[in-house]
Coordinates of C-alpha atoms in Angstrom, one line a residue:
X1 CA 108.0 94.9 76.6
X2 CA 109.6 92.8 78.7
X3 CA 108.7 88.9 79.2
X4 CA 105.7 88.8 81.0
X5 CA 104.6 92.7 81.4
X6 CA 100.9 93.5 80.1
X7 CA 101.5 96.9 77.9
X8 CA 98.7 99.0 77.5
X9 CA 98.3 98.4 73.9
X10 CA 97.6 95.1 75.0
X11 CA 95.2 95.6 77.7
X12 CA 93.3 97.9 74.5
X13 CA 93.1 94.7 72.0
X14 CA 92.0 92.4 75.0
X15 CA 89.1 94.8 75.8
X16 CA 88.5 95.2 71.9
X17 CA 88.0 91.5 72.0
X18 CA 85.3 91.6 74.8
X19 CA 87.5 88.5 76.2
X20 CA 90.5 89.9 77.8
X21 CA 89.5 92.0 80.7
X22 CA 89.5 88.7 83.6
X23 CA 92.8 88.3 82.2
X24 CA 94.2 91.7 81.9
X25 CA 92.8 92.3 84.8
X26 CA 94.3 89.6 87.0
X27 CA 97.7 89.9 85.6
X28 CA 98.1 93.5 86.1
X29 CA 96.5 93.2 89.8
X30 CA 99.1 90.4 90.0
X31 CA 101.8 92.2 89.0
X32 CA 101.3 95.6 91.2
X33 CA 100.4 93.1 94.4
X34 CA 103.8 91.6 93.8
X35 CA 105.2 95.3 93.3
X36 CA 103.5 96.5 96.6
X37 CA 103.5 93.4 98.6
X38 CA 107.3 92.3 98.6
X39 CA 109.5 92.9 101.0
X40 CA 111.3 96.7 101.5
X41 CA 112.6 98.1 104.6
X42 CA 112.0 101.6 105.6
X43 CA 114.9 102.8 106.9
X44 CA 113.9 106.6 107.4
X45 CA 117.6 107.4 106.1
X46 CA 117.1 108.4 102.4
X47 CA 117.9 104.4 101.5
X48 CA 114.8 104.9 99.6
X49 CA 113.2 101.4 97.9
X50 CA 114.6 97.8 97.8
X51 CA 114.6 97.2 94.3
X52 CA 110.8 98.1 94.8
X53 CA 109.2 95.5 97.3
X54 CA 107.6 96.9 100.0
X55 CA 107.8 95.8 104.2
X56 CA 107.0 98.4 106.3
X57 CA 109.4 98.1 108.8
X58 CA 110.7 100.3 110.6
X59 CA 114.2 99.6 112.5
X60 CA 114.5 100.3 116.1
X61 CA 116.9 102.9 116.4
X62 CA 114.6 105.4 115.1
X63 CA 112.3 107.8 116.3
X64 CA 108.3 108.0 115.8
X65 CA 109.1 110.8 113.7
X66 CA 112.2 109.9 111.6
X67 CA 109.7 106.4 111.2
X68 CA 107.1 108.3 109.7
X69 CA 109.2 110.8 107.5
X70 CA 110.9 107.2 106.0
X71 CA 107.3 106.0 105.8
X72 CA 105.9 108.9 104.1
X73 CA 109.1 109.0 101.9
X74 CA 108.9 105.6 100.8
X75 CA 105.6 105.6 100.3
X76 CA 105.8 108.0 97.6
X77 CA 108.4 106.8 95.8
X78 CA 106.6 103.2 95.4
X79 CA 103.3 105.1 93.8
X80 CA 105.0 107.2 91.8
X81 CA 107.1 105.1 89.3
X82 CA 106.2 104.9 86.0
X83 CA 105.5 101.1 86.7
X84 CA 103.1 101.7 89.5
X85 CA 101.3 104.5 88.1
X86 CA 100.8 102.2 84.8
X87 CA 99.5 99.4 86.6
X88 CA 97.0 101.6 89.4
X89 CA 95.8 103.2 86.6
X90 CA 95.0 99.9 84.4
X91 CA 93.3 98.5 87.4
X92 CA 91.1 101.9 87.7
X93 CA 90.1 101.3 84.3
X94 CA 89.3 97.3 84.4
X95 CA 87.9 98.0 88.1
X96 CA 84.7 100.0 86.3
X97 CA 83.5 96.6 84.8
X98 CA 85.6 94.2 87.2
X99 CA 84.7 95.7 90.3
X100 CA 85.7 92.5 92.4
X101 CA 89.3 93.4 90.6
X102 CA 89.0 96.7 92.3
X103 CA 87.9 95.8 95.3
X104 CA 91.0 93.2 95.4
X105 CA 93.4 95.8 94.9
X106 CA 92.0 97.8 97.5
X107 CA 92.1 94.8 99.9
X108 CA 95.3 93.6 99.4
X109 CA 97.4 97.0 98.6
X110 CA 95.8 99.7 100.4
X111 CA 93.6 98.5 103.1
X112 CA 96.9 96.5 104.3
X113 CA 99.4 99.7 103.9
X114 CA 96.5 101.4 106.2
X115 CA 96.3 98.9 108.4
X116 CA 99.8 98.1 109.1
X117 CA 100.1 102.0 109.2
X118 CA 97.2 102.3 111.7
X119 CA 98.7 99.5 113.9
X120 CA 101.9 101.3 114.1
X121 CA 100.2 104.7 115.3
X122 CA 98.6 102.8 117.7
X123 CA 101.4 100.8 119.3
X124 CA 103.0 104.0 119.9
X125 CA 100.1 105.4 121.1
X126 CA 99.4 103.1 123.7
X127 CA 103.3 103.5 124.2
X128 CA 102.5 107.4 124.8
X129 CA 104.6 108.9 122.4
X130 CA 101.6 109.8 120.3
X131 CA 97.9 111.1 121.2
X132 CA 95.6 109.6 118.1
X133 CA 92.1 108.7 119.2
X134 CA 91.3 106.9 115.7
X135 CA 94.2 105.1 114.6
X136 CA 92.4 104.3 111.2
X137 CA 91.5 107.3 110.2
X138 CA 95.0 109.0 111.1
X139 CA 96.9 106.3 108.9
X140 CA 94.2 107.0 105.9
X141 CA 94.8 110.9 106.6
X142 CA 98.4 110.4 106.8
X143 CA 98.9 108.6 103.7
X144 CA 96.7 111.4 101.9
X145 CA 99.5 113.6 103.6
X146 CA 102.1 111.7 102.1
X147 CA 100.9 112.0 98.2
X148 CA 100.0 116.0 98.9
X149 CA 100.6 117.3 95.2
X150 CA 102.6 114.7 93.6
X151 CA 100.7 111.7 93.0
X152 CA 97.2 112.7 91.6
X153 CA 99.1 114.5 89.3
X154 CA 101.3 112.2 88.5
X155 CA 99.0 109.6 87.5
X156 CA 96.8 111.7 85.5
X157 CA 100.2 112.6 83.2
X158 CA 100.2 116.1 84.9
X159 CA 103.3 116.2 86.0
X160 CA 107.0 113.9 85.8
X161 CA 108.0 111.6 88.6
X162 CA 108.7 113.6 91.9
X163 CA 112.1 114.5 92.2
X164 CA 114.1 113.2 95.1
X165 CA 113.8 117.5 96.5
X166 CA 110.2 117.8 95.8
X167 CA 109.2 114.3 97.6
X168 CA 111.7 115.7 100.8
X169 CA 110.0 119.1 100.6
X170 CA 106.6 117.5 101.3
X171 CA 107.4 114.9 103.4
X172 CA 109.2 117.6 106.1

């Protein structure tokens, strides 16, 4: 593995030793927050990531819609790599006895892609291109949209990475 990456087998001997699991735990939340808070620009042109960092924003010269299709796009791309899925589903697993691990994640990765999400809907709500009465739950719902039949099954080793033509096939 390389310099500084957590495998599993190691996560397994850290819980084995009743001593590792703050540790584990912390590093891996670490390393996806760094994964899903960095910088990456949505371009809604099929850029796809920025060397996977993550900035939800969208450039001017696109439409609501073309935003949202880059939105939805990247989105799924970010969860399913096999680096993401390894680290959402080690946080899962330490989250069960570290639940303020969990609730971190949450926080700090999904909460903020709703939120930032949910402010977007609403800006161009207010701006009349859209009709949303509740801006929160049309982000959550939206994202939910976004991961239709690729990522559960993806994380659960049910099926590969989504190819570029199945992520475009849900995502229009």
């Amino acid at each position: 593995a390389p310099a500084g990456h957590i495998t599993a087998g190691a996560v397994d001997r850290h819980r084995a030793s009743g001593d590792g699991d703050a540790m584990a735990g912390d590093h891996m939340i670490g390393a996806q927050l760094r994964l899903m808070e960095g910088q990456h620009r949505v371009t809604g042109r099929g850029e796809g990531l920025d060397q996977g960092r993550q900035l939800f924003d969208f450039p001017d010269d696109l439409d609501v819609e073309a935003k949202l299709r880059g939105f939805a796009r990247a989105h799924i791309q970010l969860l399913c790599t096999p680096r993401s899925g390894s680290a959402i589903r080690t946080v899962m697993a330490i989250a069960e006895r570290k639940p303020e691990l969990g609730r971190s994640y949450y926080e700090r990765v999904i909460a903020r892609t709703m939120a930032r999400l949910s402010g977007y809907l609403e800006q161009h709500t207010a701006s009349g291109e859209l009709k949303i009465d509740d801006f929160g739950l049309a982000a959550a719902q939206f994202i939910q949209l976004c991961q239709a039949s690729m990522f559960m099954p993806f994380l659960f080793h049910a099926a590969p990475v989504p190819t570029p033509e199945r992520i475009e096939a849900v995502v229009n």
